[in-house]
Amino acid sequence: MNQAKLYTKDLHLHYGEIHALKGVSMEFPARFVTALIGPSGCGKSTCLKTLNRMNDTVPGVKITGKVLLDGEDVYAKNVDVPTLRKKIGMVFQSPNPFPMSVYDNVAYGPRVHGLKNRLALDEIVEESLKAAAIWEEVKDRLKKPALRLSGGQQQRLCIARALATKPEILLMDEPTSALDPISTAKIEELAVELKKEYGIVIVTHNMQQAARISDYTAFFLLGNLVEHGPTSDIFSNPKEKRTEDYISGRFG
Amino acid sequence: MTEKQSIISTRRSKLTLEAVMSAAFLLCGLAAVVSVLFISVYMVASGGPVIAKVGILKFLLGRVWNPGNGQFGILPMILSSIFATAGAILIALPTGVLVAVFLSKLAPGKLPGALRALIDLLAGIPSVVYGLLGAILLAPLIFKLQTWAGLPQSGSLLAAISVLSIMILPTIITVSETALRAVPKQYEDAALALGSTRLQCIFRVTIPAAKSGIAAGMALGVGRAVGEAMAVTMVAGNAAILPELLKPVRLLTTSIPLEWAYSSGLHREALYGIGLVLFVFIMIINAALSAILKKGGAHNA
Amino acid sequence: MPELSVSISSITAKKRRPQEALLYGFIYLLSGGAAALVVCLIVYVLAKGLPAVSFAFLSSAENPILETVGIFPSIVNTLYIVFFSLLVSVPLGVGGAIYLNEYAKNRRLVRLIEFAAETLSGIPSILYGVFGYVFFCVLLKLQVSLIAGVLTLAVMVLPILLRTAQEALKAVPESYREGSRGLGAAKWYLIRTILLPCALKGILTGILLSVGRMVGESAALLLVAGGSAMYMPQGSVFAQLSRSGSTLSVALYRYAASRGDNDTAFGIAAVLLLIVVLLNLLTRFFAGRLEKK
């Protein structure tokens, strides 16, 4: 029996005619950062989104195989998808704060999960913003529209918003691809800090980023999981020729 | 045709034609501007004198409309118009937004297309047909209510509200649906990823994000309800008294077709005056609409 | 840090959300109700009205002596009004759209024209009636007549035609314009040979919408074109246009409101609804074609 917090078993995904994931089996341990790398269209983002069932909203999608969270199949019929997504939070490629205040953005998750107590909400908002390393920058403008923040601040706000629902695992889908280098560095630091409490899965096309922050790395190509292991092994001593070619920049 | 054509001469003849066509199209474009100008001028010119003669306060705030006696107070009509419009919006806005939610977010497969076709049809039904249906189908039901309340059977504010709310429903549905569809998918993705259910996502994120579009739909609906004349004439009972739900009412619009044929002199002028008041109402609603749209546009940019 | 009040350890415990179920039920009920309402209204009108519709009903005039009713004069009046209004407003609307889309360089002028069109489309028909009466009937001495109705409705549908033509022209790819310009074609030539044919379906959609609006129009026409529906059309087109007369919608109002003759009113309502359904189908056909292109 696999002891990892979250793992997939022979996961296949079809978008209509397209076979986007071809039998992916891998694990995502708690309190580590796992990076998914590979060229555009290789299936890394698709794989990430199967973990909290965000592909469900895409029409014509068909998924077989298993995703298990604490030993429970995420795709079982009796799964409560909102509860699943509460446990597996997600940060998207481009910052997508809601068109409401900073406070209301962070409080959104707790509120939909039934928390109404004003003091408790205040506390969660502050904790989450602190955990996302943005509290100092926004504490005086919690009531201001979130869309007035800079791109980097918006992304950290989105991380705070995801943390506020107390997830166990945080998925990050190329979270820095729309950001400048300084904001990127802040998000990377944050990811390393956050792994003390959360399991983190990050999709990135930036190999240096994967090398800097991840403990495990998985390399995807054309829907296949080519190689998967400790980051130091993947980058210094890849077993597969295709992995080596990609990492040394020969394609992709 | 000569072998070596002079480029200058052809260009000149072409340029002349171009200039003529350009001017002609400009005139076509100005037709709308000229129309608005003329309508504004003639509404004021025809409706102004009676208001000056009667006195603006006496005209707007007078409670008695008795043209035979020289009394031209239109307060009952103003209030009835406001009440009827507010009532229609109160019914049609929530209904319309929820149907728009169904059309844009919940309906599976080809259902939205079919429902939209029916809604378009609803928008196309002539207002006199609504009036006829209101008088034949709806009025008897309200008669029962009136009998039960110990009131005489007649047209009523309630009938006017019911007919108006159905008439403005297509406008509100269509505009709200467009607004809901225009909400960026990333907002909804974020809400779902936080563990919202589909409905929580729609009511807490999508609808608030679409609120300026929905407000625009509401403003259009208000304009349509305030301006509707014939259907209301056929169901409202048309007594110029202060509005009550089960009693007959007369709106601003309905006095005009009702009394047009037999009015003359100051009486006719008073109808023009009602037209001017209605015109001002509509202009205010239009201004509100364009303010909403401008704000919405700035927000999206 | 406070716990979320409803935190469930397992994801496989389906949460009950009774309020949501209720809300879903409410939304489905309203949507189904709206659909059912439209179907019922149409079926009711047709069931109640079609029995009155016969060849004699459509082809004769009312005869008070024989006590027969017929709506032929109203049909002819409706056709006159629709045809001649379009004759005035289509060139103005399409021409105006061409100006806005192809010629106008002055942003403020464009905004002014668009604002004017928006304003026109917000003015209720009863006010078009008052304006049309004061301006066309009295000031231009056209009296209460079909021609006054024609001109009033032409102004009323102008914004519809302007907007649809403008949208159709916007949908023509910029590359066509560049291609034509590259061949040295002048603007008017480009408009005549490429833009108008490409925009034709959009313009037709606008025409159908306008026809729908005019067929259903009653308040304005009641004031400016009057209500006599009795006489069979006689004389030249000009003679007929200078008479007063009621269209189908106005006749319906007259029969229902002034005379209480609901059978005839429902007969006319059935005819109107059939026209509306037909126009809707045609609009869908053209609009669908336009999207596919």
PDB file of C-alpha atoms in Angstrom, chain C residues 18-279:
ATOM      1  CA  PRO C  18     -30.834  21.485   1.143  1.00  0.00           C
ATOM      2  CA  GLN C  19     -30.869  25.215   0.375  1.00  0.00           C
ATOM      3  CA  GLU C  20     -28.999  24.559  -2.849  1.00  0.00           C
ATOM      4  CA  ALA C  21     -31.404  21.844  -3.867  1.00  0.00           C
ATOM      5  CA  LEU C  22     -34.221  24.284  -3.217  1.00  0.00           C
ATOM      6  CA  LEU C  23     -32.541  26.989  -5.264  1.00  0.00           C
ATOM      7  CA  TYR C  24     -31.875  24.583  -8.148  1.00  0.00           C
ATOM      8  CA  GLY C  25     -35.521  23.592  -8.043  1.00  0.00           C
ATOM      9  CA  PHE C  26     -36.570  27.240  -8.086  1.00  0.00           C
ATOM     10  CA  ILE C  27     -34.335  28.111 -11.040  1.00  0.00           C
ATOM     11  CA  TYR C  28     -35.528  25.111 -13.053  1.00  0.00           C
ATOM     12  CA  LEU C  29     -39.118  25.915 -12.164  1.00  0.00           C
ATOM     13  CA  LEU C  30     -38.832  29.539 -13.302  1.00  0.00           C
ATOM     14  CA  SER C  31     -37.037  28.610 -16.522  1.00  0.00           C
ATOM     15  CA  GLY C  32     -39.518  25.875 -17.303  1.00  0.00           C
ATOM     16  CA  GLY C  33     -42.315  28.253 -16.347  1.00  0.00           C
ATOM     17  CA  ALA C  34     -41.046  30.924 -18.742  1.00  0.00           C
ATOM     18  CA  ALA C  35     -40.906  28.392 -21.573  1.00  0.00           C
ATOM     19  CA  ALA C  36     -44.337  27.018 -20.716  1.00  0.00           C
ATOM     20  CA  LEU C  37     -45.756  30.548 -20.545  1.00  0.00           C
ATOM     21  CA  VAL C  38     -44.634  31.382 -24.075  1.00  0.00           C
ATOM     22  CA  VAL C  39     -45.938  28.118 -25.485  1.00  0.00           C
ATOM     23  CA  CYS C  40     -49.263  28.436 -23.648  1.00  0.00           C
ATOM     24  CA  LEU C  41     -49.810  32.050 -24.707  1.00  0.00           C
ATOM     25  CA  ILE C  42     -49.175  31.221 -28.346  1.00  0.00           C
ATOM     26  CA  VAL C  43     -51.268  28.067 -28.325  1.00  0.00           C
ATOM     27  CA  TYR C  44     -54.088  29.892 -26.551  1.00  0.00           C
ATOM     28  CA  VAL C  45     -54.141  32.766 -29.021  1.00  0.00           C
ATOM     29  CA  LEU C  46     -54.024  30.434 -32.013  1.00  0.00           C
ATOM     30  CA  ALA C  47     -56.692  28.123 -30.601  1.00  0.00           C
ATOM     31  CA  LYS C  48     -58.965  31.016 -29.807  1.00  0.00           C
ATOM     32  CA  GLY C  49     -58.206  33.078 -32.886  1.00  0.00           C
ATOM     33  CA  LEU C  50     -57.730  30.701 -35.800  1.00  0.00           C
ATOM     34  CA  PRO C  51     -61.409  29.627 -35.963  1.00  0.00           C
ATOM     35  CA  ALA C  52     -62.271  33.204 -36.881  1.00  0.00           C
ATOM     36  CA  VAL C  53     -59.661  33.282 -39.627  1.00  0.00           C
ATOM     37  CA  SER C  54     -61.125  32.323 -42.974  1.00  0.00           C
ATOM     38  CA  PHE C  55     -60.525  33.366 -46.538  1.00  0.00           C
ATOM     39  CA  ALA C  56     -63.436  35.788 -46.290  1.00  0.00           C
ATOM     40  CA  PHE C  57     -61.989  37.200 -43.032  1.00  0.00           C
ATOM     41  CA  LEU C  58     -58.660  37.854 -44.732  1.00  0.00           C
ATOM     42  CA  SER C  59     -59.948  39.076 -48.060  1.00  0.00           C
ATOM     43  CA  SER C  60     -62.918  41.311 -47.297  1.00  0.00           C
ATOM     44  CA  ALA C  61     -63.665  44.520 -45.493  1.00  0.00           C
ATOM     45  CA  GLU C  62     -66.036  44.892 -42.606  1.00  0.00           C
ATOM     46  CA  ASN C  63     -69.628  45.173 -43.710  1.00  0.00           C
ATOM     47  CA  PRO C  64     -71.920  46.654 -41.073  1.00  0.00           C
ATOM     48  CA  ILE C  65     -75.042  45.870 -43.058  1.00  0.00           C
ATOM     49  CA  LEU C  66     -74.291  42.196 -43.625  1.00  0.00           C
ATOM     50  CA  GLU C  67     -72.630  42.156 -40.191  1.00  0.00           C
ATOM     51  CA  THR C  68     -69.518  40.419 -41.492  1.00  0.00           C
ATOM     52  CA  VAL C  69     -66.006  41.275 -40.443  1.00  0.00           C
ATOM     53  CA  GLY C  70     -62.912  41.293 -42.624  1.00  0.00           C
ATOM     54  CA  ILE C  71     -59.441  42.612 -42.143  1.00  0.00           C
ATOM     55  CA  PHE C  72     -58.288  43.028 -45.723  1.00  0.00           C
ATOM     56  CA  PRO C  73     -57.998  46.840 -45.445  1.00  0.00           C
ATOM     57  CA  SER C  74     -55.859  46.480 -42.323  1.00  0.00           C
ATOM     58  CA  ILE C  75     -53.609  43.978 -44.062  1.00  0.00           C
ATOM     59  CA  VAL C  76     -53.139  46.380 -46.969  1.00  0.00           C
ATOM     60  CA  ASN C  77     -52.504  49.292 -44.588  1.00  0.00           C
ATOM     61  CA  THR C  78     -49.915  47.240 -42.700  1.00  0.00           C
ATOM     62  CA  LEU C  79     -48.141  46.351 -45.934  1.00  0.00           C
ATOM     63  CA  TYR C  80     -48.135  49.983 -47.061  1.00  0.00           C
ATOM     64  CA  ILE C  81     -46.757  51.207 -43.773  1.00  0.00           C
ATOM     65  CA  VAL C  82     -44.050  48.531 -43.599  1.00  0.00           C
ATOM     66  CA  PHE C  83     -42.995  48.904 -47.221  1.00  0.00           C
ATOM     67  CA  PHE C  84     -42.840  52.676 -47.407  1.00  0.00           C
ATOM     68  CA  SER C  85     -41.238  53.066 -43.977  1.00  0.00           C
ATOM     69  CA  LEU C  86     -38.474  50.694 -45.049  1.00  0.00           C
ATOM     70  CA  LEU C  87     -38.122  52.655 -48.293  1.00  0.00           C
ATOM     71  CA  VAL C  88     -37.263  55.713 -46.187  1.00  0.00           C
ATOM     72  CA  SER C  89     -35.371  54.180 -43.296  1.00  0.00           C
ATOM     73  CA  VAL C  90     -33.249  51.452 -44.930  1.00  0.00           C
ATOM     74  CA  PRO C  91     -31.189  53.879 -47.051  1.00  0.00           C
ATOM     75  CA  LEU C  92     -30.829  56.220 -44.070  1.00  0.00           C
ATOM     76  CA  GLY C  93     -29.877  53.435 -41.673  1.00  0.00           C
ATOM     77  CA  VAL C  94     -27.489  51.613 -43.975  1.00  0.00           C
ATOM     78  CA  GLY C  95     -26.011  54.877 -45.273  1.00  0.00           C
ATOM     79  CA  GLY C  96     -25.500  56.097 -41.733  1.00  0.00           C
ATOM     80  CA  ALA C  97     -23.827  52.823 -40.789  1.00  0.00           C
ATOM     81  CA  ILE C  98     -21.524  53.093 -43.788  1.00  0.00           C
ATOM     82  CA  TYR C  99     -20.597  56.593 -42.732  1.00  0.00           C
ATOM     83  CA  LEU C 100     -19.876  55.522 -39.164  1.00  0.00           C
ATOM     84  CA  ASN C 101     -17.881  52.458 -40.117  1.00  0.00           C
ATOM     85  CA  GLU C 102     -16.089  53.485 -43.315  1.00  0.00           C
ATOM     86  CA  TYR C 103     -15.854  57.277 -43.517  1.00  0.00           C
ATOM     87  CA  ALA C 104     -16.061  58.893 -40.123  1.00  0.00           C
ATOM     88  CA  LYS C 105     -12.780  60.184 -38.804  1.00  0.00           C
ATOM     89  CA  ASN C 106     -14.139  62.493 -36.148  1.00  0.00           C
ATOM     90  CA  ARG C 107     -14.563  60.423 -32.972  1.00  0.00           C
ATOM     91  CA  ARG C 108     -16.866  62.986 -31.401  1.00  0.00           C
ATOM     92  CA  LEU C 109     -19.213  62.956 -34.368  1.00  0.00           C
ATOM     93  CA  VAL C 110     -19.347  59.146 -34.267  1.00  0.00           C
ATOM     94  CA  ARG C 111     -20.170  59.240 -30.580  1.00  0.00           C
ATOM     95  CA  LEU C 112     -22.842  61.875 -31.190  1.00  0.00           C
ATOM     96  CA  ILE C 113     -24.526  59.782 -33.881  1.00  0.00           C
ATOM     97  CA  GLU C 114     -24.337  56.618 -31.783  1.00  0.00           C
ATOM     98  CA  PHE C 115     -25.724  58.479 -28.793  1.00  0.00           C
ATOM     99  CA  ALA C 116     -28.580  59.815 -30.926  1.00  0.00           C
ATOM    100  CA  ALA C 117     -29.386  56.293 -32.148  1.00  0.00           C
ATOM    101  CA  GLU C 118     -29.381  54.970 -28.576  1.00  0.00           C
ATOM    102  CA  THR C 119     -31.675  57.786 -27.508  1.00  0.00           C
ATOM    103  CA  LEU C 120     -34.070  57.088 -30.390  1.00  0.00           C
ATOM    104  CA  SER C 121     -34.245  53.407 -29.487  1.00  0.00           C
ATOM    105  CA  GLY C 122     -35.136  54.329 -25.891  1.00  0.00           C
ATOM    106  CA  ILE C 123     -38.074  56.576 -26.787  1.00  0.00           C
ATOM    107  CA  PRO C 124     -41.385  54.755 -26.294  1.00  0.00           C
ATOM    108  CA  SER C 125     -43.751  54.452 -29.220  1.00  0.00           C
ATOM    109  CA  ILE C 126     -46.484  56.556 -27.632  1.00  0.00           C
ATOM    110  CA  LEU C 127     -44.061  59.505 -27.689  1.00  0.00           C
ATOM    111  CA  TYR C 128     -43.270  58.820 -31.337  1.00  0.00           C
ATOM    112  CA  GLY C 129     -47.011  59.122 -31.759  1.00  0.00           C
ATOM    113  CA  VAL C 130     -47.174  62.528 -30.046  1.00  0.00           C
ATOM    114  CA  PHE C 131     -44.151  63.788 -31.952  1.00  0.00           C
ATOM    115  CA  GLY C 132     -45.397  62.385 -35.262  1.00  0.00           C
ATOM    116  CA  TYR C 133     -48.754  64.040 -34.768  1.00  0.00           C
ATOM    117  CA  VAL C 134     -47.334  67.433 -33.851  1.00  0.00           C
ATOM    118  CA  PHE C 135     -44.649  67.381 -36.516  1.00  0.00           C
ATOM    119  CA  PHE C 136     -45.890  65.380 -39.500  1.00  0.00           C
ATOM    120  CA  CYS C 137     -49.669  65.678 -39.147  1.00  0.00           C
ATOM    121  CA  VAL C 138     -49.936  69.278 -37.973  1.00  0.00           C
ATOM    122  CA  LEU C 139     -46.741  71.133 -38.866  1.00  0.00           C
ATOM    123  CA  LEU C 140     -46.140  69.459 -42.243  1.00  0.00           C
ATOM    124  CA  LYS C 141     -49.924  69.413 -42.837  1.00  0.00           C
ATOM    125  CA  LEU C 142     -49.988  65.704 -43.704  1.00  0.00           C
ATOM    126  CA  GLN C 143     -53.000  65.231 -41.439  1.00  0.00           C
ATOM    127  CA  VAL C 144     -53.778  61.942 -39.759  1.00  0.00           C
ATOM    128  CA  SER C 145     -52.783  59.631 -42.584  1.00  0.00           C
ATOM    129  CA  LEU C 146     -50.848  56.550 -43.554  1.00  0.00           C
ATOM    130  CA  ILE C 147     -48.039  58.730 -44.877  1.00  0.00           C
ATOM    131  CA  ALA C 148     -47.650  60.355 -41.455  1.00  0.00           C
ATOM    132  CA  GLY C 149     -47.526  56.825 -40.026  1.00  0.00           C
ATOM    133  CA  VAL C 150     -44.902  55.852 -42.591  1.00  0.00           C
ATOM    134  CA  LEU C 151     -42.631  58.753 -41.675  1.00  0.00           C
ATOM    135  CA  THR C 152     -43.108  58.319 -37.919  1.00  0.00           C
ATOM    136  CA  LEU C 153     -42.275  54.622 -38.037  1.00  0.00           C
ATOM    137  CA  ALA C 154     -39.323  55.298 -40.325  1.00  0.00           C
ATOM    138  CA  VAL C 155     -37.769  57.386 -37.539  1.00  0.00           C
ATOM    139  CA  MET C 156     -38.707  54.738 -34.978  1.00  0.00           C
ATOM    140  CA  VAL C 157     -36.955  51.835 -36.725  1.00  0.00           C
ATOM    141  CA  LEU C 158     -33.961  53.910 -37.858  1.00  0.00           C
ATOM    142  CA  PRO C 159     -31.803  52.949 -34.831  1.00  0.00           C
ATOM    143  CA  ILE C 160     -32.515  49.233 -35.365  1.00  0.00           C
ATOM    144  CA  LEU C 161     -31.356  49.421 -38.988  1.00  0.00           C
ATOM    145  CA  LEU C 162     -28.376  51.606 -38.121  1.00  0.00           C
ATOM    146  CA  ARG C 163     -27.158  49.258 -35.411  1.00  0.00           C
ATOM    147  CA  THR C 164     -27.572  45.979 -37.305  1.00  0.00           C
ATOM    148  CA  ALA C 165     -25.986  47.414 -40.461  1.00  0.00           C
ATOM    149  CA  GLN C 166     -23.100  48.760 -38.403  1.00  0.00           C
ATOM    150  CA  GLU C 167     -22.530  45.366 -36.789  1.00  0.00           C
ATOM    151  CA  ALA C 168     -22.693  43.633 -40.153  1.00  0.00           C
ATOM    152  CA  LEU C 169     -20.125  46.033 -41.615  1.00  0.00           C
ATOM    153  CA  LYS C 170     -17.844  45.593 -38.619  1.00  0.00           C
ATOM    154  CA  ALA C 171     -17.926  41.832 -39.209  1.00  0.00           C
ATOM    155  CA  VAL C 172     -16.477  42.213 -42.727  1.00  0.00           C
ATOM    156  CA  PRO C 173     -12.772  41.313 -42.424  1.00  0.00           C
ATOM    157  CA  GLU C 174     -10.353  44.218 -42.656  1.00  0.00           C
ATOM    158  CA  SER C 175      -8.320  42.232 -45.192  1.00  0.00           C
ATOM    159  CA  TYR C 176     -11.091  42.673 -47.782  1.00  0.00           C
ATOM    160  CA  ARG C 177     -10.794  46.422 -47.449  1.00  0.00           C
ATOM    161  CA  GLU C 178      -7.006  46.329 -47.664  1.00  0.00           C
ATOM    162  CA  GLY C 179      -7.150  44.015 -50.654  1.00  0.00           C
ATOM    163  CA  SER C 180      -9.517  46.294 -52.482  1.00  0.00           C
ATOM    164  CA  ARG C 181      -7.536  49.397 -51.624  1.00  0.00           C
ATOM    165  CA  GLY C 182      -4.378  47.661 -52.769  1.00  0.00           C
ATOM    166  CA  LEU C 183      -5.961  47.179 -56.185  1.00  0.00           C
ATOM    167  CA  GLY C 184      -6.557  50.910 -56.375  1.00  0.00           C
ATOM    168  CA  ALA C 185     -10.312  50.755 -55.885  1.00  0.00           C
ATOM    169  CA  ALA C 186     -11.993  53.862 -54.558  1.00  0.00           C
ATOM    170  CA  LYS C 187     -13.990  53.706 -51.370  1.00  0.00           C
ATOM    171  CA  TRP C 188     -17.434  53.899 -52.887  1.00  0.00           C
ATOM    172  CA  TYR C 189     -16.497  51.127 -55.327  1.00  0.00           C
ATOM    173  CA  LEU C 190     -15.287  49.003 -52.420  1.00  0.00           C
ATOM    174  CA  ILE C 191     -18.536  49.620 -50.554  1.00  0.00           C
ATOM    175  CA  ARG C 192     -20.711  48.820 -53.556  1.00  0.00           C
ATOM    176  CA  THR C 193     -18.945  45.678 -54.682  1.00  0.00           C
ATOM    177  CA  ILE C 194     -17.634  44.124 -51.482  1.00  0.00           C
ATOM    178  CA  LEU C 195     -18.894  45.596 -48.240  1.00  0.00           C
ATOM    179  CA  LEU C 196     -22.614  45.784 -49.021  1.00  0.00           C
ATOM    180  CA  PRO C 197     -22.839  42.243 -50.467  1.00  0.00           C
ATOM    181  CA  CYS C 198     -20.925  40.885 -47.462  1.00  0.00           C
ATOM    182  CA  ALA C 199     -23.125  42.776 -45.026  1.00  0.00           C
ATOM    183  CA  LEU C 200     -26.345  41.898 -46.842  1.00  0.00           C
ATOM    184  CA  LYS C 201     -27.466  39.189 -44.434  1.00  0.00           C
ATOM    185  CA  GLY C 202     -26.887  41.420 -41.436  1.00  0.00           C
ATOM    186  CA  ILE C 203     -28.860  44.184 -43.117  1.00  0.00           C
ATOM    187  CA  LEU C 204     -31.681  41.734 -43.878  1.00  0.00           C
ATOM    188  CA  THR C 205     -31.740  40.733 -40.211  1.00  0.00           C
ATOM    189  CA  GLY C 206     -32.148  44.401 -39.323  1.00  0.00           C
ATOM    190  CA  ILE C 207     -34.961  44.740 -41.844  1.00  0.00           C
ATOM    191  CA  LEU C 208     -36.766  41.724 -40.372  1.00  0.00           C
ATOM    192  CA  LEU C 209     -36.424  43.139 -36.841  1.00  0.00           C
ATOM    193  CA  SER C 210     -37.804  46.455 -38.092  1.00  0.00           C
ATOM    194  CA  VAL C 211     -40.721  44.754 -39.811  1.00  0.00           C
ATOM    195  CA  GLY C 212     -41.505  42.940 -36.561  1.00  0.00           C
ATOM    196  CA  ARG C 213     -41.475  46.203 -34.647  1.00  0.00           C
ATOM    197  CA  MET C 214     -43.724  47.926 -37.199  1.00  0.00           C
ATOM    198  CA  VAL C 215     -46.221  45.070 -37.473  1.00  0.00           C
ATOM    199  CA  GLY C 216     -46.610  45.065 -33.694  1.00  0.00           C
ATOM    200  CA  GLU C 217     -46.755  48.834 -33.413  1.00  0.00           C
ATOM    201  CA  SER C 218     -50.018  50.341 -32.240  1.00  0.00           C
ATOM    202  CA  ALA C 219     -49.627  53.344 -29.929  1.00  0.00           C
ATOM    203  CA  ALA C 220     -47.858  55.631 -32.402  1.00  0.00           C
ATOM    204  CA  LEU C 221     -50.030  54.665 -35.340  1.00  0.00           C
ATOM    205  CA  LEU C 222     -53.227  55.150 -33.386  1.00  0.00           C
ATOM    206  CA  LEU C 223     -52.302  58.832 -33.024  1.00  0.00           C
ATOM    207  CA  VAL C 224     -50.778  59.594 -36.414  1.00  0.00           C
ATOM    208  CA  ALA C 225     -52.486  57.215 -38.858  1.00  0.00           C
ATOM    209  CA  GLY C 226     -55.881  56.934 -37.237  1.00  0.00           C
ATOM    210  CA  GLY C 227     -58.198  54.041 -36.891  1.00  0.00           C
ATOM    211  CA  SER C 228     -60.731  53.575 -39.646  1.00  0.00           C
ATOM    212  CA  ALA C 229     -60.398  50.013 -40.839  1.00  0.00           C
ATOM    213  CA  MET C 230     -63.578  49.662 -42.794  1.00  0.00           C
ATOM    214  CA  TYR C 231     -63.051  50.586 -46.389  1.00  0.00           C
ATOM    215  CA  MET C 232     -61.613  48.550 -49.170  1.00  0.00           C
ATOM    216  CA  PRO C 233     -58.546  50.297 -50.602  1.00  0.00           C
ATOM    217  CA  GLN C 234     -59.320  52.441 -53.599  1.00  0.00           C
ATOM    218  CA  GLY C 235     -57.528  54.815 -55.942  1.00  0.00           C
ATOM    219  CA  SER C 236     -53.835  55.424 -56.518  1.00  0.00           C
ATOM    220  CA  VAL C 237     -51.162  54.541 -54.005  1.00  0.00           C
ATOM    221  CA  PHE C 238     -50.758  58.230 -53.207  1.00  0.00           C
ATOM    222  CA  ALA C 239     -54.458  58.638 -52.631  1.00  0.00           C
ATOM    223  CA  GLN C 240     -54.405  55.690 -50.300  1.00  0.00           C
ATOM    224  CA  LEU C 241     -51.375  56.894 -48.405  1.00  0.00           C
ATOM    225  CA  SER C 242     -52.982  60.243 -47.740  1.00  0.00           C
ATOM    226  CA  ARG C 243     -56.026  58.601 -46.141  1.00  0.00           C
ATOM    227  CA  SER C 244     -56.111  57.503 -42.544  1.00  0.00           C
ATOM    228  CA  GLY C 245     -56.313  53.808 -41.776  1.00  0.00           C
ATOM    229  CA  SER C 246     -55.488  51.232 -39.165  1.00  0.00           C
ATOM    230  CA  THR C 247     -52.890  48.499 -39.356  1.00  0.00           C
ATOM    231  CA  LEU C 248     -53.588  45.040 -37.938  1.00  0.00           C
ATOM    232  CA  SER C 249     -52.378  45.909 -34.435  1.00  0.00           C
ATOM    233  CA  VAL C 250     -54.405  49.124 -34.290  1.00  0.00           C
ATOM    234  CA  ALA C 251     -57.460  47.254 -35.578  1.00  0.00           C
ATOM    235  CA  LEU C 252     -56.984  44.671 -32.835  1.00  0.00           C
ATOM    236  CA  TYR C 253     -56.987  47.440 -30.233  1.00  0.00           C
ATOM    237  CA  ARG C 254     -60.061  48.998 -31.757  1.00  0.00           C
ATOM    238  CA  TYR C 255     -62.008  45.763 -31.844  1.00  0.00           C
ATOM    239  CA  ALA C 256     -60.991  44.703 -28.325  1.00  0.00           C
ATOM    240  CA  ALA C 257     -60.984  47.998 -26.437  1.00  0.00           C
ATOM    241  CA  SER C 258     -63.614  50.135 -28.159  1.00  0.00           C
ATOM    242  CA  ARG C 259     -66.071  47.529 -29.352  1.00  0.00           C
ATOM    243  CA  GLY C 260     -65.515  44.539 -27.101  1.00  0.00           C
ATOM    244  CA  ASP C 261     -65.493  42.239 -30.138  1.00  0.00           C
ATOM    245  CA  ASN C 262     -63.033  39.723 -28.751  1.00  0.00           C
ATOM    246  CA  ASP C 263     -63.568  37.073 -31.422  1.00  0.00           C
ATOM    247  CA  THR C 264     -62.389  39.385 -34.162  1.00  0.00           C
ATOM    248  CA  ALA C 265     -59.602  40.664 -31.886  1.00  0.00           C
ATOM    249  CA  PHE C 266     -58.336  37.118 -31.318  1.00  0.00           C
ATOM    250  CA  GLY C 267     -58.577  36.409 -35.047  1.00  0.00           C
ATOM    251  CA  ILE C 268     -56.299  39.368 -35.693  1.00  0.00           C
ATOM    252  CA  ALA C 269     -54.049  38.337 -32.789  1.00  0.00           C
ATOM    253  CA  ALA C 270     -53.654  34.879 -34.360  1.00  0.00           C
ATOM    254  CA  VAL C 271     -52.692  36.435 -37.687  1.00  0.00           C
ATOM    255  CA  LEU C 272     -50.209  38.756 -35.939  1.00  0.00           C
ATOM    256  CA  LEU C 273     -48.662  35.875 -34.016  1.00  0.00           C
ATOM    257  CA  LEU C 274     -48.213  33.828 -37.164  1.00  0.00           C
ATOM    258  CA  ILE C 275     -46.425  36.798 -38.728  1.00  0.00           C
ATOM    259  CA  VAL C 276     -44.244  37.208 -35.622  1.00  0.00           C
ATOM    260  CA  VAL C 277     -43.322  33.516 -35.595  1.00  0.00           C
ATOM    261  CA  LEU C 278     -42.500  33.630 -39.299  1.00  0.00           C
ATOM    262  CA  LEU C 279     -40.327  36.743 -38.873  1.00  0.00           C
TER     263      LEU C 279
END
